[in-house]
Amino acid sequence: VSAAASGARPRHGREIHLVARPEGLPREEDFAVVTVDVPELRDDELLVRNTWMSLDPSMRIRMNERVLLPGSYLPRFELHRPIGGWAVGEVLASRSADHAVGDWVFHAYGWREYAVVSPRDTKASLEPIAVDAETPARTYLGALGWTAFTAYVGLLEAAELRAGDVVFISGAAGATGSMAVQIAKLRGHTVIGSAGTAAKVAHVRATLGADAAFCYRDGPVADALAALAPEGIDVYFDNVAGEHLEAALDALRPGGRVALCGAISTYNAATPPPGPMNLFAAVAKGLTLRGFLARMYDGRREEFRAAMRGWLREGRVVFPETVFEGLEAAPRGIRAVFAGENVGKTLVHLA
Ligand SMILES: NC(=O)c1ccc[n+]([C@@H]2O[C@H](COP(=O)([O-])OP(=O)(O)OC[C@H]3O[C@@H](n4cnc5c(N)ncnc54)[C@H](OP(=O)(O)O)[C@@H]3O)[C@@H](O)[C@H]2O)c1
């Protein structure tokens, strides 16, 4: 019996607050689990019992004092306030005509057991989700969620994938990277992936189907690319930045394209490291480097979901997950994402 069906209305819930701004890798002491009252609902509001939460590298950027882009993407998490993040859950109580008790929703108020969400709150990104035996709620944080969509539009829009492109993808065993590898393979491309351990490299090749993969900790990225793509690459899907980007700029063929998706190698740095030393390669080879946020291509989300549902049904994509159990495991989980202890999409399951 679901919590909604039982009619149970919680009086208290736990949430995780940021209590100190991390320096470098977040520590467990930077977070506190706090018990709060569940408020009475006002007009238009829903009470959601979160069941799964997404852990995303960009959360680290939001823990910093400095705001990356004021008023827009990645607003800062405030101290002694709950952290947010994508979550899915079941509606326990509703004062909104659009959402009934027992409905399932996606929203932006994770890192807490119970969320009060309103369709009028644009920051909440509230969206109804269709949950069934084939499509459990957490799929909307995974294969049908933002990271998989990021892989899709990163390849098709930002990198303008063209027939015959040789594609290099960093962070290839992670949530976004593993989808990018599989989508590029489904479209018939030669794919090279990089990851941080031998086990992940084996996974990228054997399970995700990359043609070649290497461990970036084993030696210079440039050497690995030269060995695996002696004729060069056409597209680089960058999840990492730093040495990876520099090596890719050298390996790209004339007219090549880079989808600047993320820069995880820099997120814990106190001072952003200098950019690639060889940007002139972009001039000389007429390269295109395009930064993007998946939401910039929101208009393609339905098309993406239809394609992904088909691939899932036909067993043509896999979507591995790393799951942390219980709200209090979230800080440990976000550390794990930076330590590379995750494979595929990293989620927290709330009992
Ligand atoms: N543009 C957008 O709209 C958008 C949307 C979602 C995500 N992103 C970006 O996409 C990237 C991947 O995000 P995700 O959610 O899919 O996370 P993820 O890949 O599932 O997890 C992060 C992975 O990054 C790797 N990593 C950590 N530190 C690294 C370092 N210093 N150098 C190289 N690799 C490192 C680790 O794998 P290894 O063991 O292989 O090191 C780790 O598993 C991030 O940069 C994120 O910010 C962008």
Tab-separated table of C-alpha atoms and ligand atoms in Angstrom:
chain	number	residue	atom	x	y	z
A	1	VAL	CA	0.000	0.000	0.000
A	2	SER	CA	1.521	3.328	-0.979
A	3	ALA	CA	1.826	6.102	1.594
A	4	ALA	CA	-0.752	8.101	-0.357
A	5	ALA	CA	-3.248	5.234	-0.435
A	6	SER	CA	-2.905	4.694	3.305
A	7	GLY	CA	-3.869	8.337	3.834
A	8	ALA	CA	-0.986	8.821	6.255
A	9	ARG	CA	-0.070	12.487	6.663
A	10	PRO	CA	3.398	12.955	8.170
A	11	ARG	CA	3.928	15.649	10.800
A	12	HIS	CA	7.704	15.754	10.576
A	13	GLY	CA	10.268	15.085	7.898
A	14	ARG	CA	14.029	15.137	7.543
A	15	GLU	CA	16.023	17.268	5.136
A	16	ILE	CA	19.700	17.897	4.505
A	17	HIS	CA	21.097	21.374	5.023
A	18	LEU	CA	24.381	22.776	3.835
A	19	VAL	CA	26.051	23.990	7.027
A	20	ALA	CA	29.502	24.929	5.677
A	21	ARG	CA	30.761	25.828	2.223
A	22	PRO	CA	33.091	22.995	1.166
A	23	GLU	CA	36.707	23.664	0.334
A	24	GLY	CA	37.693	21.083	-2.231
A	25	LEU	CA	35.851	17.783	-2.032
A	26	PRO	CA	32.690	18.137	0.112
A	27	ARG	CA	33.015	16.526	3.556
A	28	GLU	CA	30.218	14.912	5.539
A	29	GLU	CA	30.644	17.722	8.144
A	30	ASP	CA	29.546	20.264	5.522
A	31	PHE	CA	26.019	18.829	5.792
A	32	ALA	CA	23.501	18.240	8.575
A	33	VAL	CA	20.340	16.155	8.698
A	34	VAL	CA	17.596	18.336	10.199
A	35	THR	CA	14.081	17.334	11.289
A	36	VAL	CA	11.429	19.899	10.393
A	37	ASP	CA	7.646	20.195	10.682
A	38	VAL	CA	5.682	19.398	7.550
A	39	PRO	CA	3.697	22.610	6.939
A	40	GLU	CA	-0.007	22.885	6.197
A	41	LEU	CA	-0.591	23.271	2.479
A	42	ARG	CA	-1.685	26.568	0.979
A	43	ASP	CA	-3.753	26.956	-2.187
A	44	ASP	CA	-2.156	25.303	-5.229
A	45	GLU	CA	0.417	23.391	-3.172
A	46	LEU	CA	1.168	19.667	-3.105
A	47	LEU	CA	2.856	17.588	-0.482
A	48	VAL	CA	5.208	15.112	-2.134
A	49	ARG	CA	6.883	12.126	-0.497
A	50	ASN	CA	10.194	11.917	-2.300
A	51	THR	CA	11.188	8.374	-3.167
A	52	TRP	CA	14.326	8.909	-5.313
A	53	MET	CA	16.757	11.807	-5.601
A	54	SER	CA	19.389	12.523	-8.209
A	55	LEU	CA	22.998	13.359	-7.305
A	56	ASP	CA	24.594	15.661	-9.872
A	57	PRO	CA	28.127	17.082	-10.123
A	58	SER	CA	26.732	20.590	-10.700
A	59	MET	CA	25.463	20.574	-7.099
A	60	ARG	CA	29.063	21.134	-6.065
A	61	ILE	CA	29.151	24.427	-7.980
A	62	ARG	CA	26.032	25.537	-6.124
A	63	MET	CA	27.715	24.936	-2.757
A	64	ASN	CA	30.207	27.735	-3.480
A	65	GLU	CA	29.817	31.293	-2.222
A	66	ARG	CA	30.391	32.660	-5.703
A	67	VAL	CA	27.355	32.436	-7.986
A	68	LEU	CA	28.207	31.317	-11.492
A	69	LEU	CA	25.447	33.080	-13.352
A	70	PRO	CA	23.313	35.380	-11.151
A	71	GLY	CA	19.563	34.944	-11.388
A	72	SER	CA	19.762	32.007	-13.706
A	73	TYR	CA	21.395	28.592	-13.964
A	74	LEU	CA	22.941	27.089	-10.837
A	75	PRO	CA	21.738	29.399	-8.055
A	76	ARG	CA	23.767	29.115	-4.868
A	77	PHE	CA	22.611	26.824	-2.066
A	78	GLU	CA	22.148	28.952	1.048
A	79	LEU	CA	23.694	27.896	4.347
A	80	HIS	CA	21.329	26.292	6.860
A	81	ARG	CA	18.731	25.811	4.182
A	82	PRO	CA	17.867	22.504	2.477
A	83	ILE	CA	19.870	21.560	-0.572
A	84	GLY	CA	17.802	21.092	-3.716
A	85	GLY	CA	18.127	18.764	-6.674
A	86	TRP	CA	16.018	16.642	-8.976
A	87	ALA	CA	13.689	14.230	-7.238
A	88	VAL	CA	10.643	12.110	-7.932
A	89	GLY	CA	7.890	11.234	-5.530
A	90	GLU	CA	4.275	10.531	-4.810
A	91	VAL	CA	1.656	13.174	-4.051
A	92	LEU	CA	0.442	12.651	-0.464
A	93	ALA	CA	-1.866	15.664	-0.266
A	94	SER	CA	-2.950	18.219	-2.824
A	95	ARG	CA	-4.597	21.610	-2.967
A	96	SER	CA	-3.937	21.862	-6.703
A	97	ALA	CA	-6.657	21.049	-9.218
A	98	ASP	CA	-3.981	19.640	-11.545
A	99	HIS	CA	-2.482	17.024	-9.202
A	100	ALA	CA	-4.335	14.327	-7.284
A	101	VAL	CA	-3.276	12.296	-4.270
A	102	GLY	CA	-1.410	9.234	-5.553
A	103	ASP	CA	-0.035	10.979	-8.659
A	104	TRP	CA	3.705	10.825	-9.318
A	105	VAL	CA	5.741	13.945	-9.985
A	106	PHE	CA	9.238	15.102	-10.869
A	107	HIS	CA	10.507	18.317	-9.224
A	108	ALA	CA	13.569	20.223	-8.066
A	109	TYR	CA	13.237	19.900	-4.272
A	110	GLY	CA	15.301	16.852	-3.423
A	111	TRP	CA	17.534	16.261	-0.390
A	112	ARG	CA	14.418	16.100	1.810
A	113	GLU	CA	11.863	13.412	2.607
A	114	TYR	CA	8.816	15.608	2.028
A	115	ALA	CA	8.612	18.513	-0.370
A	116	VAL	CA	5.936	21.186	-0.653
A	117	VAL	CA	5.710	22.088	-4.317
A	118	SER	CA	3.498	24.412	-6.302
A	119	PRO	CA	2.877	24.413	-10.061
A	120	ARG	CA	3.152	28.219	-9.837
A	121	ASP	CA	6.723	28.024	-8.525
A	122	THR	CA	8.875	28.167	-11.656
A	123	LYS	CA	11.968	27.061	-9.707
A	124	ALA	CA	10.218	23.818	-8.769
A	125	SER	CA	10.224	22.436	-12.359
A	126	LEU	CA	7.152	20.430	-11.325
A	127	GLU	CA	6.141	17.855	-13.915
A	128	PRO	CA	3.682	14.955	-13.734
A	129	ILE	CA	5.251	11.590	-14.616
A	130	ALA	CA	3.589	8.428	-15.865
A	131	VAL	CA	4.720	5.542	-13.676
A	132	ASP	CA	4.010	1.893	-14.486
A	133	ALA	CA	5.651	-1.510	-14.093
A	134	GLU	CA	7.957	-0.871	-17.074
A	135	THR	CA	8.690	2.699	-16.085
A	136	PRO	CA	9.352	3.061	-12.365
A	137	ALA	CA	9.531	6.627	-11.045
A	138	ARG	CA	13.309	6.697	-10.894
A	139	THR	CA	13.484	6.261	-14.696
A	140	TYR	CA	12.643	9.979	-14.872
A	141	LEU	CA	15.918	10.713	-13.089
A	142	GLY	CA	17.735	8.194	-15.282
A	143	ALA	CA	17.120	6.997	-18.811
A	144	LEU	CA	14.231	9.461	-19.338
A	145	GLY	CA	15.792	12.196	-17.224
A	146	TRP	CA	18.040	15.187	-17.682
A	147	THR	CA	21.422	13.457	-17.898
A	148	ALA	CA	20.341	11.103	-20.670
A	149	PHE	CA	18.711	14.019	-22.468
A	150	THR	CA	21.977	15.928	-22.049
A	151	ALA	CA	23.804	13.149	-23.866
A	152	TYR	CA	21.223	13.208	-26.670
A	153	VAL	CA	21.222	16.953	-27.338
A	154	GLY	CA	24.929	17.248	-26.604
A	155	LEU	CA	25.621	14.914	-29.497
A	156	LEU	CA	22.877	15.958	-31.901
A	157	GLU	CA	22.737	19.704	-31.242
A	158	ALA	CA	25.930	20.915	-29.592
A	159	ALA	CA	28.258	18.589	-31.504
A	160	GLU	CA	26.084	18.497	-34.641
A	161	LEU	CA	26.847	14.812	-35.059
A	162	ARG	CA	27.353	13.889	-38.705
A	163	ALA	CA	27.504	10.535	-40.451
A	164	GLY	CA	30.913	8.927	-40.110
A	165	ASP	CA	32.143	11.073	-37.207
A	166	VAL	CA	34.663	9.476	-34.875
A	167	VAL	CA	33.461	10.456	-31.416
A	168	PHE	CA	35.502	10.736	-28.218
A	169	ILE	CA	33.575	10.856	-24.909
A	170	SER	CA	35.115	11.528	-21.488
A	171	GLY	CA	33.456	10.449	-18.257
A	172	ALA	CA	32.248	7.563	-20.398
A	173	ALA	CA	31.137	5.329	-17.518
A	174	GLY	CA	29.099	8.079	-15.826
A	175	ALA	CA	25.441	9.008	-16.201
A	176	THR	CA	25.791	11.375	-19.139
A	177	GLY	CA	28.820	9.713	-20.710
A	178	SER	CA	27.370	6.197	-20.692
A	179	MET	CA	24.299	7.444	-22.539
A	180	ALA	CA	26.407	9.438	-24.989
A	181	VAL	CA	28.459	6.328	-25.791
A	182	GLN	CA	25.361	4.243	-26.454
A	183	ILE	CA	23.507	6.896	-28.458
A	184	ALA	CA	26.558	7.494	-30.647
A	185	LYS	CA	26.891	3.727	-31.172
A	186	LEU	CA	23.178	3.417	-32.022
A	187	ARG	CA	23.799	6.000	-34.747
A	188	GLY	CA	26.639	3.975	-36.156
A	189	HIS	CA	29.655	5.994	-35.019
A	190	THR	CA	33.100	4.844	-33.986
A	191	VAL	CA	33.279	5.699	-30.287
A	192	ILE	CA	36.247	6.064	-27.960
A	193	GLY	CA	35.628	6.535	-24.239
A	194	SER	CA	37.753	7.446	-21.252
A	195	ALA	CA	37.175	6.614	-17.607
A	196	GLY	CA	39.056	6.471	-14.327
A	197	THR	CA	39.541	2.755	-13.614
A	198	ALA	CA	40.301	-0.434	-15.525
A	199	ALA	CA	36.942	-1.881	-14.460
A	200	LYS	CA	35.114	1.129	-15.886
A	201	VAL	CA	37.105	0.910	-19.105
A	202	ALA	CA	36.050	-2.735	-19.465
A	203	HIS	CA	32.421	-1.713	-18.783
A	204	VAL	CA	32.546	1.073	-21.393
A	205	ARG	CA	33.710	-1.403	-24.000
A	206	ALA	CA	31.870	-4.595	-23.109
A	207	THR	CA	28.552	-3.273	-21.765
A	208	LEU	CA	28.163	0.119	-23.404
A	209	GLY	CA	29.675	-0.992	-26.698
A	210	ALA	CA	32.433	1.578	-27.267
A	211	ASP	CA	34.950	0.551	-29.925
A	212	ALA	CA	37.846	1.536	-27.697
A	213	ALA	CA	38.362	2.949	-24.226
A	214	PHE	CA	41.224	3.921	-21.965
A	215	CYS	CA	41.935	4.777	-18.347
A	216	TYR	CA	43.044	8.410	-18.144
A	217	ARG	CA	45.008	7.691	-14.978
A	218	ASP	CA	47.352	5.319	-16.823
A	219	GLY	CA	49.213	8.009	-18.798
A	220	PRO	CA	48.724	11.178	-20.829
A	221	VAL	CA	45.311	11.457	-22.481
A	222	ALA	CA	47.048	12.713	-25.651
A	223	ASP	CA	49.080	9.495	-25.907
A	224	ALA	CA	45.991	7.320	-25.467
A	225	LEU	CA	44.081	9.254	-28.137
A	226	ALA	CA	47.022	9.097	-30.538
A	227	ALA	CA	47.163	5.324	-30.078
A	228	LEU	CA	43.410	4.671	-30.333
A	229	ALA	CA	42.551	7.259	-33.003
A	230	PRO	CA	45.715	7.652	-35.081
A	231	GLU	CA	43.712	9.385	-37.836
A	232	GLY	CA	42.142	11.812	-35.348
A	233	ILE	CA	38.624	12.432	-34.051
A	234	ASP	CA	35.717	14.547	-35.332
A	235	VAL	CA	33.725	15.116	-32.148
A	236	TYR	CA	34.694	15.454	-28.514
A	237	PHE	CA	31.909	15.229	-25.898
A	238	ASP	CA	33.542	16.933	-22.918
A	239	ASN	CA	32.354	16.061	-19.423
A	240	VAL	CA	35.683	16.764	-17.788
A	241	ALA	CA	37.708	19.704	-19.287
A	242	GLY	CA	41.374	20.150	-18.288
A	243	GLU	CA	43.847	17.706	-19.784
A	244	HIS	CA	41.098	15.858	-21.662
A	245	LEU	CA	40.036	18.987	-23.542
A	246	GLU	CA	43.594	19.930	-24.396
A	247	ALA	CA	44.318	16.452	-25.756
A	248	ALA	CA	41.076	16.444	-27.749
A	249	LEU	CA	41.865	19.820	-29.357
A	250	ASP	CA	45.077	18.306	-30.667
A	251	ALA	CA	43.365	15.123	-31.861
A	252	LEU	CA	40.431	16.823	-33.611
A	253	ARG	CA	40.463	16.860	-37.398
A	254	PRO	CA	39.751	20.062	-39.365
A	255	GLY	CA	36.100	21.109	-38.926
A	256	GLY	CA	35.811	19.041	-35.756
A	257	ARG	CA	33.354	19.924	-33.013
A	258	VAL	CA	33.406	19.917	-29.229
A	259	ALA	CA	30.268	19.698	-27.093
A	260	LEU	CA	31.257	21.461	-23.865
A	261	CYS	CA	28.955	19.604	-21.501
A	262	GLY	CA	30.748	19.874	-18.176
A	263	ALA	CA	34.078	20.403	-16.483
A	264	ILE	CA	34.052	18.047	-13.521
A	265	SER	CA	37.839	18.091	-13.148
A	266	THR	CA	37.523	21.743	-12.067
A	267	TYR	CA	34.479	21.753	-9.766
A	268	ASN	CA	36.376	21.199	-6.510
A	269	ALA	CA	39.174	23.633	-7.381
A	270	ALA	CA	39.499	26.694	-5.148
A	271	THR	CA	40.785	28.702	-8.114
A	272	PRO	CA	39.650	27.678	-11.587
A	273	PRO	CA	42.613	26.165	-13.424
A	274	PRO	CA	43.801	27.847	-16.647
A	275	GLY	CA	42.070	26.769	-19.806
A	276	PRO	CA	43.639	24.666	-22.555
A	277	MET	CA	47.088	25.877	-23.671
A	278	ASN	CA	46.416	24.982	-27.279
A	279	LEU	CA	43.248	26.927	-28.154
A	280	PHE	CA	44.992	28.057	-31.320
A	281	ALA	CA	44.289	24.538	-32.605
A	282	ALA	CA	40.646	25.684	-32.838
A	283	VAL	CA	41.679	28.591	-35.037
A	284	ALA	CA	43.991	26.580	-37.228
A	285	LYS	CA	41.574	23.689	-37.751
A	286	GLY	CA	38.324	25.666	-37.847
A	287	LEU	CA	36.946	23.821	-34.842
A	288	THR	CA	33.634	24.605	-33.178
A	289	LEU	CA	33.484	24.539	-29.376
A	290	ARG	CA	29.892	24.859	-28.210
A	291	GLY	CA	28.882	25.054	-24.578
A	292	PHE	CA	25.321	24.002	-23.799
A	293	LEU	CA	22.820	23.233	-21.104
A	294	ALA	CA	20.354	20.495	-21.898
A	295	ARG	CA	17.470	22.808	-21.005
A	296	MET	CA	18.437	25.040	-23.949
A	297	TYR	CA	17.039	22.294	-26.177
A	298	ASP	CA	13.915	21.650	-24.127
A	299	GLY	CA	11.842	21.512	-27.322
A	300	ARG	CA	13.403	18.134	-28.156
A	301	ARG	CA	12.500	16.450	-24.859
A	302	GLU	CA	9.369	14.641	-26.082
A	303	GLU	CA	11.145	13.390	-29.192
A	304	PHE	CA	14.033	12.212	-26.995
A	305	ARG	CA	11.712	10.416	-24.595
A	306	ALA	CA	9.919	8.663	-27.434
A	307	ALA	CA	13.239	7.504	-28.893
A	308	MET	CA	14.564	6.408	-25.497
A	309	ARG	CA	11.374	4.501	-24.615
A	310	GLY	CA	11.797	2.604	-27.879
A	311	TRP	CA	15.468	1.812	-27.231
A	312	LEU	CA	14.669	0.652	-23.688
A	313	ARG	CA	11.789	-1.544	-24.884
A	314	GLU	CA	13.997	-3.117	-27.541
A	315	GLY	CA	16.826	-3.637	-25.043
A	316	ARG	CA	19.169	-1.480	-27.116
A	317	VAL	CA	20.347	0.702	-24.238
A	318	VAL	CA	21.326	-0.087	-20.691
A	319	PHE	CA	21.226	2.443	-17.913
A	320	PRO	CA	23.352	1.338	-14.973
A	321	GLU	CA	22.759	3.011	-11.621
A	322	THR	CA	24.678	3.500	-8.400
A	323	VAL	CA	22.194	3.674	-5.541
A	324	PHE	CA	22.720	5.068	-2.043
A	325	GLU	CA	20.133	4.033	0.527
A	326	GLY	CA	18.512	6.628	2.770
A	327	LEU	CA	18.448	10.408	2.912
A	328	GLU	CA	21.483	10.581	5.189
A	329	ALA	CA	23.600	8.828	2.525
A	330	ALA	CA	23.313	11.795	0.109
A	331	PRO	CA	26.494	13.608	1.293
A	332	ARG	CA	28.454	10.359	0.979
A	333	GLY	CA	26.912	9.912	-2.473
A	334	ILE	CA	27.947	13.313	-3.772
A	335	ARG	CA	31.513	12.662	-2.597
A	336	ALA	CA	31.431	9.345	-4.418
A	337	VAL	CA	30.537	11.098	-7.691
A	338	PHE	CA	33.742	13.140	-7.447
A	339	ALA	CA	35.828	10.212	-6.260
A	340	GLY	CA	34.636	8.242	-9.294
A	341	GLU	CA	33.061	5.553	-7.095
A	342	ASN	CA	29.863	5.663	-9.164
A	343	VAL	CA	28.953	3.914	-12.396
A	344	GLY	CA	26.058	5.227	-14.463
A	345	LYS	CA	23.451	7.420	-12.811
A	346	THR	CA	23.873	8.095	-9.103
A	347	LEU	CA	20.661	8.077	-7.088
A	348	VAL	CA	19.526	8.139	-3.491
A	349	HIS	CA	16.630	5.877	-2.592
A	350	LEU	CA	14.360	7.032	0.198
A	351	ALA	CA	12.520	4.286	1.997
B	1	LIG	N1	25.392	20.690	-19.822
B	1	LIG	C1	24.420	20.103	-19.164
B	1	LIG	O1	23.226	20.397	-19.324
B	1	LIG	C2	24.767	19.025	-18.209
B	1	LIG	C3	23.777	18.202	-17.633
B	1	LIG	C4	24.172	17.152	-16.781
B	1	LIG	C5	25.514	16.967	-16.501
B	1	LIG	N2	26.448	17.807	-17.047
B	1	LIG	C6	27.874	17.620	-16.797
B	1	LIG	O2	28.233	16.348	-17.305
B	1	LIG	C7	29.302	15.806	-16.556
B	1	LIG	C8	28.925	14.417	-16.062
B	1	LIG	O3	27.840	14.534	-15.163
B	1	LIG	P1	27.048	13.244	-14.687
B	1	LIG	O4	25.887	13.701	-13.912
B	1	LIG	O5	26.841	12.354	-15.838
B	1	LIG	O6	28.089	12.601	-13.642
B	1	LIG	P2	28.786	11.178	-13.720
B	1	LIG	O7	29.569	11.125	-14.989
B	1	LIG	O8	27.806	10.108	-13.468
B	1	LIG	O9	29.779	11.216	-12.495
B	1	LIG	C9	30.921	11.972	-12.527
B	1	LIG	C10	32.126	11.159	-13.049
B	1	LIG	O10	33.152	12.069	-13.373
B	1	LIG	C11	34.395	11.421	-13.262
B	1	LIG	N3	35.362	12.337	-12.647
B	1	LIG	C12	35.337	12.861	-11.411
B	1	LIG	N4	36.403	13.663	-11.226
B	1	LIG	C13	37.107	13.623	-12.383
B	1	LIG	C14	38.327	14.236	-12.830
B	1	LIG	N5	39.011	15.058	-12.030
B	1	LIG	N6	38.763	13.956	-14.083
B	1	LIG	C15	38.069	13.135	-14.890
B	1	LIG	N7	36.918	12.527	-14.519
B	1	LIG	C16	36.457	12.783	-13.292
B	1	LIG	C17	34.201	10.185	-12.385
B	1	LIG	O11	34.421	9.036	-13.188
B	1	LIG	P3	35.903	8.414	-13.426
B	1	LIG	O12	36.025	7.264	-12.492
B	1	LIG	O13	35.859	8.030	-14.850
B	1	LIG	O14	36.889	9.497	-13.112
B	1	LIG	C18	32.731	10.239	-11.994
B	1	LIG	O15	32.119	8.985	-12.028
B	1	LIG	C19	29.590	16.803	-15.453
B	1	LIG	O16	30.631	17.650	-15.857
B	1	LIG	C20	28.287	17.575	-15.345
B	1	LIG	O17	28.458	18.842	-14.783
B	1	LIG	C21	26.097	18.813	-17.883
